[in-house]
Amino acid sequence: MSIVDGQETSSDKLHGEGAIPEQRKTQQQSIRAGDSESAMHGPTAGGKLIVLTAPLTETIDHAGYFIQMAMASMPMWLEFVLNSKYPKWRQLEYNPDGSARYMPAGVRLVQKSLERQFSPDDIVACYADDVGKFVGPDTRVVAVSTHNPLGVTFAAGVYTSIFGSSKEPINSCYAKALFARIKSNRHRQNFKVIVGGSGGWQITQTNSFEELGVDCVVEGRSESEQCLDLFRKAVQGEQLPRGINVSHPTSREGILAPDKRTTFGVVEMTTGCGRRCNFCVPDLNPQLDVPKENIMAAVQANVREGNKQISLATEDMFIWGQVRTSTPFFFPNREALLDLYSSIVSTPGVEQHVLSHCTIAPFVTDPLLIKKLSELLLPKSPIHLPRVSHHAQAKVLSPLVGLETGSVRMAKKIMPGKGVPFAIEDWPSVVIEGLRIANENNWFPVMTLMVGNPDETDEDCMATLDLIYEIERRGLFAILVPSIFTPLHDTRMENARGVTETRRLTALQWQVIMKCWKVNLRPAQYSWWGPTAWRVGSIVLWLLKLRRANGPNFSWPLILFSGAISEKRLAAMGKIYHGKPLRIKSRKELIASMKPHYWQYLRSDNGDLPDGYVSPPPGSEDKSSVAVVA
């Protein structure tokens, strides 16, 4: 049993049995490869030796690209909103043997890795509801991949608590329900529970092993020999460590590519980043790019098993093809990237392609690359923003980009390499110029910001607001997603402490959050009824609940968000900070500010070349233009 919003609720209510019979019935009818008896009821013998699974909310991939982001940030009591928007989100597809038709890429990677040591017949990847069908007296390991088991991600803390006292997001509730189901299994004494994925640190830091019934948390890559050794020990019934850090591959050849269908068609493209932000976990990994042939093999595997969408997983798509070359990684390898993405979107069966993460500086260094990528990728994008896109079908490209702060002082402290090859002192100009180039090519990124950073002052918040207002003043657009600083395990800021709960946010920190969401809703408010609905809805919600949940500093920023009083009037009343215009460097000025030894990597066809630049001689083998300082 689990407690959700103060009420006792069985895990079956979360996963579909009994409480939602129609959805459960639809799930069973969605078996792709036939309505076989095994698919309906699963194995009845001794069970699989190793069972791999993940929470339902981290597995589904058909209800819309942004649904998983919503589940990681909305509290459980707002699940009805998703049920209304995506009434069939719990529907799943099955293989003939009842195993999962698709699973998160991390689970597929574990499966591929384990098949080097164990027979594929001894391993199964199944949905959360179906764990009981595959666990039997012969089962020795149940491995769970999860990214938010306790609801402590960047977004979860701020958005769940904004909407009330509950801080537990939807996907955390589903994860706990899965752990409860495994813990109560009648064969539990026979197998070990191993947890991996990006959320394992939450269990370690809170010492939730007993509560969740977890034997071991693994942090690191499943390709490692240490990971295989851990599973061997578990199969043999040996004692496991509570936590273990396993090694990361040190070469691109050491990264495995799944050969089965993944959720959202995720295929790994790179590991690491190289910009060395102090708050970032993935950047601690070696900077590697996966060979094209491995990427394409995983793409083909997804298509072969019915996936129509592909998304390359990366911390920065622009480093691919430039890692460990003679050219710095922050100057994109245009030819390699165009070749890779062209091969992917031209693969028969790939109908949709969604971008993952990238950084903003490459938009400034190579605008022509952005233009050419747009020509390739826009036709396969499933994302539409009719009010801002100038594409014939209103399609856009919307990667995730870290903005984090508009304060140069704060940027120097937490992410001094974020803007290379440009100086971090020019960070606001890099953001504005990069976003201008992005928007001109129908890229409207999701840009993350952090509020409540350690040592953050009112002046830092005002600098961030200055940048947000400058974006708005120039008619640019991005989906701005602010969150409260979270000290993540093993990062350089893991022991730092900022704001820990929404009631402690200052009025200016609240204004950053609410101004971001007002900007985000701009494309949705072109109807005659849109602004009125937001004004009335926001104020009613504030009166009923939010003023008590979030404290007095929340009130005026919410009025700003609602639009009930104009921002100029609020600023004149002294209730908000309205933002001052910024002096933004042009692209030509930014290029000129670059260190001269970087000029050799500029592409002459982008223009805006600095004084003293000399074009390379005809027939130069270097794909980049060569610059000579006069």
XYZ file of C-alpha atoms in Angstrom:
630
model
C 0.000 0.000 0.000
C 1.114 3.587 -0.520
C -0.027 6.974 0.719
C -0.943 9.505 -1.953
C -2.120 12.962 -0.886
C -3.018 11.725 2.571
C -5.197 8.888 1.339
C -4.367 5.198 1.429
C -4.219 3.889 -2.111
C -3.250 0.486 -3.445
C -0.528 0.411 -6.056
C -3.016 -1.183 -8.413
C -4.946 2.073 -8.485
C -1.882 3.719 -9.915
C -1.149 1.045 -12.465
C -4.543 0.148 -13.779
C -5.838 -3.052 -12.191
C -9.268 -2.750 -10.609
C -9.464 1.030 -10.311
C -9.224 1.689 -14.052
C -10.570 -1.471 -15.728
C -11.268 0.173 -19.076
C -7.690 1.388 -19.398
C -6.418 -2.033 -18.315
C -8.626 -3.694 -20.882
C -7.254 -1.404 -23.578
C -3.715 -2.239 -22.529
C -4.394 -5.918 -23.027
C -5.939 -5.260 -26.421
C -2.847 -3.354 -27.585
C -0.598 -6.425 -28.037
C 1.014 -5.833 -31.404
C 2.037 -9.325 -32.342
C -1.123 -11.266 -31.570
C -3.551 -11.974 -28.754
C -1.621 -14.998 -27.551
C -2.229 -16.677 -24.209
C 1.365 -16.077 -23.132
C 1.094 -12.380 -23.839
C -2.084 -12.100 -21.784
C -0.964 -14.059 -18.761
C 2.819 -14.358 -18.952
C 4.977 -17.261 -17.788
C 3.589 -19.632 -15.204
C 6.720 -21.700 -14.495
C 9.786 -20.688 -12.484
C 10.072 -17.131 -13.749
C 13.005 -15.401 -15.430
C 16.436 -15.379 -13.828
C 16.788 -11.603 -14.295
C 13.825 -9.225 -14.576
C 14.368 -5.656 -15.791
C 11.721 -2.984 -15.356
C 10.990 0.726 -14.853
C 8.051 2.788 -13.565
C 5.180 3.146 -16.006
C 5.605 6.920 -16.173
C 9.171 6.521 -17.429
C 8.230 3.876 -19.993
C 5.356 5.273 -22.048
C 6.290 7.097 -25.241
C 3.144 7.525 -27.305
C 1.120 10.144 -25.455
C 3.208 13.158 -26.366
C 6.843 14.177 -26.012
C 6.318 16.520 -23.049
C 4.217 14.171 -20.903
C 7.217 12.764 -19.034
C 8.419 16.277 -18.199
C 4.973 17.020 -16.785
C 4.970 13.831 -14.723
C 8.314 14.760 -13.201
C 7.093 18.162 -12.063
C 3.344 18.009 -11.373
C 2.061 16.794 -7.987
C 0.041 13.596 -7.813
C -3.245 15.381 -7.138
C -2.999 17.010 -10.580
C -2.802 13.676 -12.397
C -6.370 14.256 -13.569
C -5.031 17.002 -15.876
C -2.874 14.453 -17.723
C -5.698 11.925 -17.715
C -7.870 14.530 -19.417
C -5.230 15.624 -21.915
C -3.944 12.109 -22.667
C -6.811 9.706 -21.809
C -4.961 6.719 -23.315
C -1.506 7.406 -21.884
C -1.436 4.101 -19.969
C -1.900 1.991 -23.084
C 1.101 -0.209 -23.831
C 2.357 -2.481 -26.580
C 3.493 -6.042 -25.847
C 5.661 -8.662 -27.468
C 4.073 -12.095 -28.006
C 5.657 -13.442 -24.788
C 4.199 -10.611 -22.701
C 7.467 -8.713 -22.404
C 7.705 -4.978 -23.048
C 7.625 -3.850 -26.647
C 9.622 -0.746 -25.670
C 11.598 0.306 -22.604
C 13.781 3.267 -21.582
C 17.140 3.295 -23.339
C 18.925 2.699 -20.025
C 17.033 -0.556 -19.483
C 17.801 -1.711 -23.012
C 21.460 -0.916 -22.428
C 21.491 -3.056 -19.268
C 19.785 -5.833 -21.208
C 22.355 -5.663 -24.009
C 25.202 -5.579 -21.504
C 23.931 -8.565 -19.507
C 23.556 -10.638 -22.667
C 27.353 -10.705 -22.858
C 27.340 -12.866 -19.700
C 23.883 -14.475 -19.476
C 21.620 -16.187 -21.972
C 19.012 -13.840 -23.507
C 16.417 -16.457 -22.520
C 17.215 -15.775 -18.857
C 16.551 -12.035 -19.135
C 13.292 -10.175 -19.640
C 12.379 -6.488 -19.765
C 8.771 -5.996 -18.685
C 6.381 -3.233 -17.736
C 5.822 -2.336 -14.097
C 2.377 -3.969 -14.000
C 3.785 -7.240 -15.278
C 6.665 -7.840 -12.868
C 4.634 -10.500 -11.053
C 4.197 -12.438 -14.275
C 7.940 -12.910 -14.721
C 9.144 -13.199 -11.131
C 9.106 -16.766 -9.852
C 11.060 -19.127 -7.615
C 13.959 -19.131 -10.085
C 14.271 -15.332 -10.202
C 17.488 -14.014 -8.658
C 17.539 -10.358 -9.711
C 14.922 -7.662 -10.246
C 16.652 -4.564 -11.638
C 14.817 -1.235 -11.679
C 15.802 1.825 -13.693
C 14.394 5.102 -12.402
C 15.240 8.777 -12.733
C 13.052 10.238 -9.984
C 12.071 7.680 -7.305
C 11.713 10.230 -4.489
C 10.833 13.376 -6.424
C 14.039 15.369 -5.972
C 14.852 16.425 -9.536
C 15.526 20.027 -10.555
C 11.913 20.720 -11.528
C 10.064 18.590 -9.003
C 10.725 20.645 -5.898
C 9.448 23.907 -7.268
C 6.469 22.858 -9.369
C 4.918 20.292 -7.068
C 5.058 22.682 -4.126
C 3.805 25.646 -6.154
C 0.519 23.808 -6.524
C 0.156 22.908 -2.867
C 1.783 21.347 0.166
C 2.508 18.017 -1.537
C 6.001 17.890 -3.014
C 5.704 14.405 -4.503
C 5.481 14.446 -8.298
C 3.475 11.958 -10.303
C 6.404 9.854 -11.475
C 7.708 9.501 -7.919
C 4.357 8.054 -6.834
C 4.472 5.541 -9.662
C 8.056 4.607 -8.801
C 7.129 3.988 -5.170
C 4.175 1.875 -6.286
C 6.538 -0.262 -8.370
C 8.917 -0.730 -5.442
C 5.975 -1.662 -3.207
C 4.844 -4.280 -5.717
C 8.321 -5.817 -5.880
C 8.772 -5.711 -2.098
C 5.502 -7.549 -1.502
C 6.161 -10.261 -4.096
C 5.867 -13.707 -2.523
C 9.266 -14.720 -3.929
C 11.028 -11.652 -2.555
C 13.356 -13.666 -0.325
C 14.849 -15.368 -3.390
C 16.038 -12.339 -5.366
C 18.043 -9.138 -5.032
C 16.692 -5.735 -6.016
C 19.235 -3.614 -7.876
C 18.463 -0.001 -8.793
C 20.165 2.022 -11.515
C 19.418 5.102 -13.557
C 19.956 8.787 -12.909
C 17.760 8.762 -9.781
C 19.632 6.148 -7.767
C 21.441 8.819 -5.749
C 18.099 9.841 -4.213
C 17.830 6.448 -2.516
C 21.447 6.532 -1.345
C 21.331 10.045 0.075
C 18.056 9.486 1.937
C 18.973 5.936 3.041
C 15.644 4.653 1.694
C 16.883 1.111 1.092
C 14.641 -0.584 3.664
C 11.597 1.559 2.896
C 11.737 0.723 -0.816
C 13.094 -2.807 -0.439
C 16.298 -2.093 -2.356
C 19.456 -4.168 -1.895
C 21.917 -2.209 -4.045
C 22.104 1.089 -5.935
C 24.448 1.213 -8.927
C 25.786 4.510 -10.188
C 27.575 4.406 -13.511
C 27.414 2.596 -16.819
C 26.176 -0.948 -17.281
C 28.916 -1.751 -19.814
C 31.462 -2.006 -16.994
C 32.859 -5.334 -15.809
C 31.974 -4.261 -12.251
C 28.306 -4.174 -13.219
C 28.445 -7.652 -14.716
C 30.232 -8.896 -11.606
C 27.494 -7.412 -9.435
C 24.794 -9.318 -11.325
C 26.856 -12.521 -11.144
C 27.025 -12.169 -7.364
C 23.310 -11.495 -7.159
C 22.496 -14.571 -9.258
C 24.677 -16.653 -6.956
C 22.903 -15.288 -3.895
C 25.929 -13.439 -2.517
C 25.716 -10.327 -0.381
C 25.711 -7.069 -2.366
C 27.042 -3.660 -1.329
C 24.429 -1.011 -0.547
C 25.938 1.279 -3.138
C 28.564 0.925 -5.834
C 30.084 3.277 -8.393
C 31.010 1.474 -11.577
C 33.356 2.760 -14.242
C 32.479 4.631 -17.406
C 33.823 3.518 -20.813
C 36.990 5.391 -21.700
C 36.673 4.983 -25.463
C 33.861 5.461 -27.950
C 34.140 1.780 -28.893
C 33.308 0.810 -25.301
C 29.784 2.287 -25.465
C 27.124 -0.285 -26.304
C 24.113 0.473 -28.490
C 20.767 -1.228 -27.712
C 19.484 -3.627 -30.333
C 15.842 -3.458 -29.215
C 13.196 -0.746 -29.306
C 13.596 2.119 -26.833
C 11.142 4.623 -25.401
C 10.901 7.646 -27.719
C 13.421 5.900 -29.971
C 16.237 7.217 -27.798
C 19.684 6.362 -29.139
C 22.804 7.556 -27.357
C 24.899 10.035 -29.312
C 27.513 11.357 -26.862
C 28.531 11.209 -23.216
C 29.943 14.118 -21.258
C 29.959 17.712 -22.405
C 33.223 19.443 -21.635
C 31.943 22.818 -20.457
C 32.464 21.848 -16.808
C 29.417 23.451 -15.161
C 29.740 23.004 -11.403
C 26.153 21.788 -10.893
C 26.117 19.152 -13.651
C 26.365 15.372 -13.212
C 26.671 14.231 -16.883
C 29.635 16.537 -17.461
C 31.601 14.444 -14.967
C 31.583 11.618 -17.520
C 34.284 11.301 -20.185
C 33.570 13.282 -23.319
C 32.891 10.637 -25.976
C 30.891 10.410 -29.188
C 29.318 7.154 -30.337
C 30.480 5.882 -33.757
C 27.982 6.523 -36.541
C 27.663 2.828 -37.396
C 26.594 2.051 -33.813
C 24.057 4.870 -33.817
C 22.597 3.727 -37.120
C 22.393 0.105 -35.920
C 20.296 1.271 -32.951
C 18.136 3.399 -35.250
C 17.531 0.390 -37.482
C 16.646 -1.745 -34.441
C 14.007 0.765 -33.369
C 12.515 0.978 -36.844
C 12.544 -2.802 -37.202
C 10.441 -3.121 -34.040
C 7.870 -0.541 -35.059
C 9.251 2.715 -33.706
C 8.598 5.701 -35.947
C 10.450 8.259 -33.824
C 14.163 8.717 -33.130
C 15.829 11.004 -30.600
C 19.590 11.146 -30.104
C 20.489 11.351 -26.409
C 23.292 13.797 -25.702
C 24.356 16.574 -23.367
C 25.382 18.628 -26.387
C 24.593 17.468 -29.903
C 27.164 19.888 -31.348
C 30.205 18.084 -29.947
C 29.531 14.921 -31.993
C 32.244 14.348 -34.590
C 34.601 16.815 -32.923
C 35.561 14.923 -29.752
C 39.279 14.255 -29.386
C 40.118 15.851 -32.720
C 42.582 18.629 -33.421
C 39.686 21.121 -33.434
C 38.219 22.275 -30.082
C 34.900 20.568 -29.408
C 33.063 23.897 -29.189
C 33.529 24.490 -32.935
C 31.015 22.044 -34.466
C 32.009 19.582 -37.165
C 29.418 20.727 -39.682
C 30.006 18.012 -42.272
C 29.892 15.168 -39.742
C 26.693 16.428 -38.093
C 24.887 16.961 -41.382
C 25.919 13.510 -42.560
C 24.707 11.840 -39.355
C 21.349 13.581 -39.171
C 20.753 13.150 -42.888
C 21.286 9.398 -42.516
C 18.865 9.220 -39.600
C 15.944 11.192 -41.034
C 16.291 9.496 -44.433
C 16.077 6.013 -42.877
C 12.898 4.321 -44.154
C 10.401 4.096 -41.302
C 11.649 7.163 -39.407
C 8.688 9.524 -39.499
C 9.604 11.755 -36.566
C 12.829 13.073 -35.106
C 13.136 14.997 -31.824
C 16.246 16.839 -30.646
C 17.734 16.321 -27.199
C 20.183 18.751 -25.518
C 22.550 21.317 -26.941
C 24.337 24.533 -25.991
C 23.673 28.047 -27.273
C 27.214 29.165 -28.238
C 27.419 27.006 -31.427
C 24.433 28.926 -32.827
C 26.698 31.975 -32.810
C 29.847 30.243 -34.070
C 28.188 28.454 -37.026
C 24.784 29.879 -38.070
C 24.987 28.145 -41.454
C 25.070 24.778 -39.698
C 21.814 25.713 -37.934
C 20.228 26.698 -41.258
C 21.236 23.428 -42.918
C 20.113 21.342 -39.934
C 16.752 23.095 -40.082
C 16.332 22.106 -43.716
C 17.046 18.494 -42.780
C 15.152 18.139 -39.512
C 12.089 20.390 -39.649
C 10.134 18.081 -42.008
C 10.431 15.270 -39.426
C 9.682 17.352 -36.316
C 6.432 16.440 -34.492
C 6.433 19.756 -32.579
C 4.287 22.655 -33.806
C 4.107 26.237 -32.508
C 1.777 28.050 -34.916
C 2.037 31.442 -33.234
C 5.811 31.753 -33.471
C 6.924 29.425 -36.274
C 7.279 30.749 -39.810
C 7.563 27.223 -41.242
C 4.881 26.361 -43.811
C 3.440 23.738 -41.445
C 4.272 25.650 -38.245
C 6.894 23.074 -37.277
C 9.720 23.915 -34.891
C 12.845 22.353 -33.449
C 12.917 22.512 -29.668
C 16.087 21.142 -28.034
C 16.848 21.637 -24.359
C 19.374 24.406 -23.757
C 20.848 25.497 -20.437
C 20.471 29.236 -19.872
C 20.642 28.867 -16.054
C 21.207 32.541 -15.166
C 21.396 36.002 -16.675
C 23.822 37.160 -14.026
C 27.432 37.313 -15.184
C 28.585 37.193 -11.552
C 26.640 33.994 -10.916
C 27.652 32.514 -14.277
C 31.329 33.011 -13.451
C 30.774 31.160 -10.211
C 28.779 28.135 -11.372
C 29.452 27.751 -15.121
C 32.499 29.706 -16.296
C 32.895 27.586 -19.455
C 29.273 27.725 -20.577
C 29.831 30.236 -23.368
C 33.170 29.130 -24.858
C 34.667 30.153 -27.247
C 33.183 33.404 -25.967
C 34.035 34.944 -22.611
C 31.523 34.316 -19.831
C 31.364 38.111 -19.368
C 29.483 38.145 -22.687
C 26.988 35.471 -21.602
C 23.864 37.678 -22.032
C 24.998 38.617 -25.551
C 25.714 34.977 -26.430
C 22.215 33.999 -25.273
C 20.468 36.794 -27.186
C 22.459 36.362 -30.402
C 22.196 32.582 -30.236
C 18.452 32.767 -29.684
C 18.076 35.252 -32.549
C 19.809 32.861 -34.942
C 17.792 29.949 -33.532
C 14.430 31.690 -33.981
C 15.315 32.790 -37.524
C 15.658 29.096 -38.371
C 12.564 27.931 -36.450
C 14.470 26.660 -33.436
C 12.519 27.585 -30.311
C 14.420 25.830 -27.530
C 13.361 24.830 -24.046
C 15.777 26.850 -21.909
C 16.322 25.916 -18.268
C 17.079 28.432 -15.518
C 18.007 27.953 -11.872
C 16.795 30.155 -9.016
C 17.803 29.966 -5.375
C 21.447 29.253 -6.160
C 23.913 29.410 -3.267
C 24.949 33.016 -2.644
C 22.336 34.331 -5.090
C 21.505 37.978 -4.432
C 18.695 40.296 -5.498
C 21.114 41.816 -8.007
C 21.611 38.377 -9.598
C 17.851 37.940 -9.911
C 17.498 41.385 -11.457
C 20.227 40.535 -13.987
C 18.313 37.377 -14.949
C 15.115 39.408 -15.256
C 16.963 41.943 -17.420
C 17.835 39.108 -19.806
C 14.285 37.734 -19.840
C 12.846 41.165 -20.562
C 15.477 41.669 -23.290
C 14.382 38.412 -24.928
C 10.789 39.638 -24.839
C 11.684 43.186 -25.963
C 13.424 41.847 -29.080
C 10.486 39.610 -30.026
C 12.465 36.423 -29.460
C 10.937 33.291 -27.989
C 12.025 30.256 -26.010
C 10.187 28.079 -23.522
C 11.800 29.196 -20.267
C 11.724 26.536 -17.541
C 12.972 27.774 -14.152
C 13.662 25.442 -11.241
C 15.093 25.643 -7.753
C 18.774 24.797 -7.343
C 19.284 21.142 -6.386
C 22.698 20.038 -5.052
C 23.213 16.858 -7.039
C 25.376 14.026 -5.747
C 29.008 13.930 -6.916
C 28.899 17.365 -8.561
C 31.214 20.182 -7.566
C 28.247 21.795 -5.802
C 26.933 18.727 -3.978
C 27.625 20.310 -0.569
C 26.344 23.761 -1.513
C 23.033 24.933 -0.129
C 20.620 27.376 -1.682
C 16.870 27.827 -1.280
C 15.284 24.526 -0.238
C 11.543 25.264 -0.425
C 9.251 27.647 -2.248
C 8.127 29.523 0.865
C 11.699 30.780 1.271
C 11.971 32.246 -2.213
C 12.338 36.011 -2.340
C 9.906 38.186 -4.267
C 12.485 38.615 -7.051
C 13.121 34.870 -7.260
C 9.383 34.316 -7.540
C 9.242 37.000 -10.217
C 11.867 35.152 -12.280
C 9.737 31.998 -12.117
C 6.413 33.647 -12.897
C 7.796 35.946 -15.592
C 9.231 32.913 -17.362
C 5.854 31.225 -17.453
C 4.117 34.380 -18.583
C 6.561 34.528 -21.512
C 5.907 30.843 -22.241
C 2.164 31.371 -22.445
C 2.424 34.247 -24.882
C 1.768 32.082 -27.973
C -1.311 30.620 -26.274
C -2.946 33.989 -25.529
C -3.804 35.202 -28.995
C -7.440 34.174 -28.599
C -9.912 36.695 -27.169
C -10.632 34.457 -24.188
C -7.054 33.344 -23.356
C -5.847 36.309 -21.260
C -9.114 36.499 -19.328
C -9.039 32.788 -18.526
C -5.502 33.045 -17.153
C -6.304 36.119 -15.072
C -9.384 34.635 -13.491
C -7.920 31.158 -13.045
C -4.677 32.383 -11.491
C -6.372 34.649 -8.988
C -8.974 32.062 -7.981
C -6.244 29.452 -7.422
C -4.253 31.973 -5.406
C -7.245 32.766 -3.209
C -8.088 29.107 -2.636
C -4.666 27.621 -2.049
C -1.483 29.194 -3.359
C -1.175 32.190 -1.032
C -0.976 29.830 1.949
C 1.276 27.294 0.238
C 3.907 29.689 -1.110
C 4.026 32.598 1.305
C 3.612 36.351 0.909
C 6.471 36.821 -1.588
C 4.461 34.840 -4.139
C 1.454 37.185 -4.357
C 2.640 40.034 -6.597
C 4.604 37.791 -8.993
C 1.402 35.795 -9.434
C -0.482 39.007 -10.232
C 2.235 39.698 -12.834
C 1.677 36.218 -14.292
C -2.081 36.638 -14.404
C -1.919 39.960 -16.266
C -4.675 41.347 -14.049
C -2.534 44.468 -13.584
C -0.068 45.626 -16.233
C 3.616 45.162 -15.518
C 4.279 48.878 -15.940
C 1.652 49.626 -13.312
C 3.067 46.980 -10.969
C 6.564 48.426 -11.421
C 5.278 51.947 -10.760
C 3.651 50.638 -7.573
C 7.007 49.180 -6.516
C 5.661 45.620 -6.513
C 7.897 44.141 -9.235
C 11.179 44.843 -11.015
C 10.522 45.707 -14.656
C 13.984 45.057 -16.105
C 16.354 47.469 -17.815
C 17.529 47.297 -21.461
C 20.838 45.512 -21.994
C 23.734 46.415 -24.250
C 23.974 43.319 -26.429
C 26.964 42.642 -28.650
C 26.260 41.718 -32.263
C 27.569 38.466 -33.705
C 30.390 40.378 -35.414
C 31.374 41.923 -32.093
C 31.277 38.556 -30.359
C 33.439 36.970 -33.044
C 35.900 39.857 -32.767
C 36.082 39.341 -28.992
C 37.256 35.767 -29.440
C 40.836 34.901 -28.581
C 42.834 35.196 -31.824
C 44.102 31.605 -31.678
C 40.473 30.472 -32.129
C 40.113 32.328 -35.445
C 41.582 29.400 -37.354
C 38.436 27.375 -36.595
C 35.943 29.933 -37.941
C 34.001 29.142 -41.118
C 34.336 31.951 -43.661
C 30.916 31.228 -45.183
C 29.294 32.465 -41.948
C 30.604 35.995 -42.493
C 31.215 38.548 -39.705
C 34.923 37.721 -39.798
C 37.290 39.713 -37.599
C 39.769 42.214 -38.955
C 42.988 40.425 -39.835
C 41.266 37.205 -40.900
C 42.704 35.534 -44.034
C 40.820 32.826 -45.948
C 42.481 29.401 -46.325
C 44.246 28.540 -49.574
C 42.241 26.628 -52.216
C 42.212 22.862 -51.727
C 42.881 23.029 -48.004
C 42.191 19.628 -46.418
C 40.895 21.200 -43.223
C 37.095 21.386 -43.191
C 37.360 24.554 -41.118
C 38.650 27.780 -42.547
C 42.192 28.642 -41.556
C 42.787 32.084 -40.116
C 46.020 34.009 -39.935
C 46.489 36.958 -37.651
C 47.852 39.823 -39.725
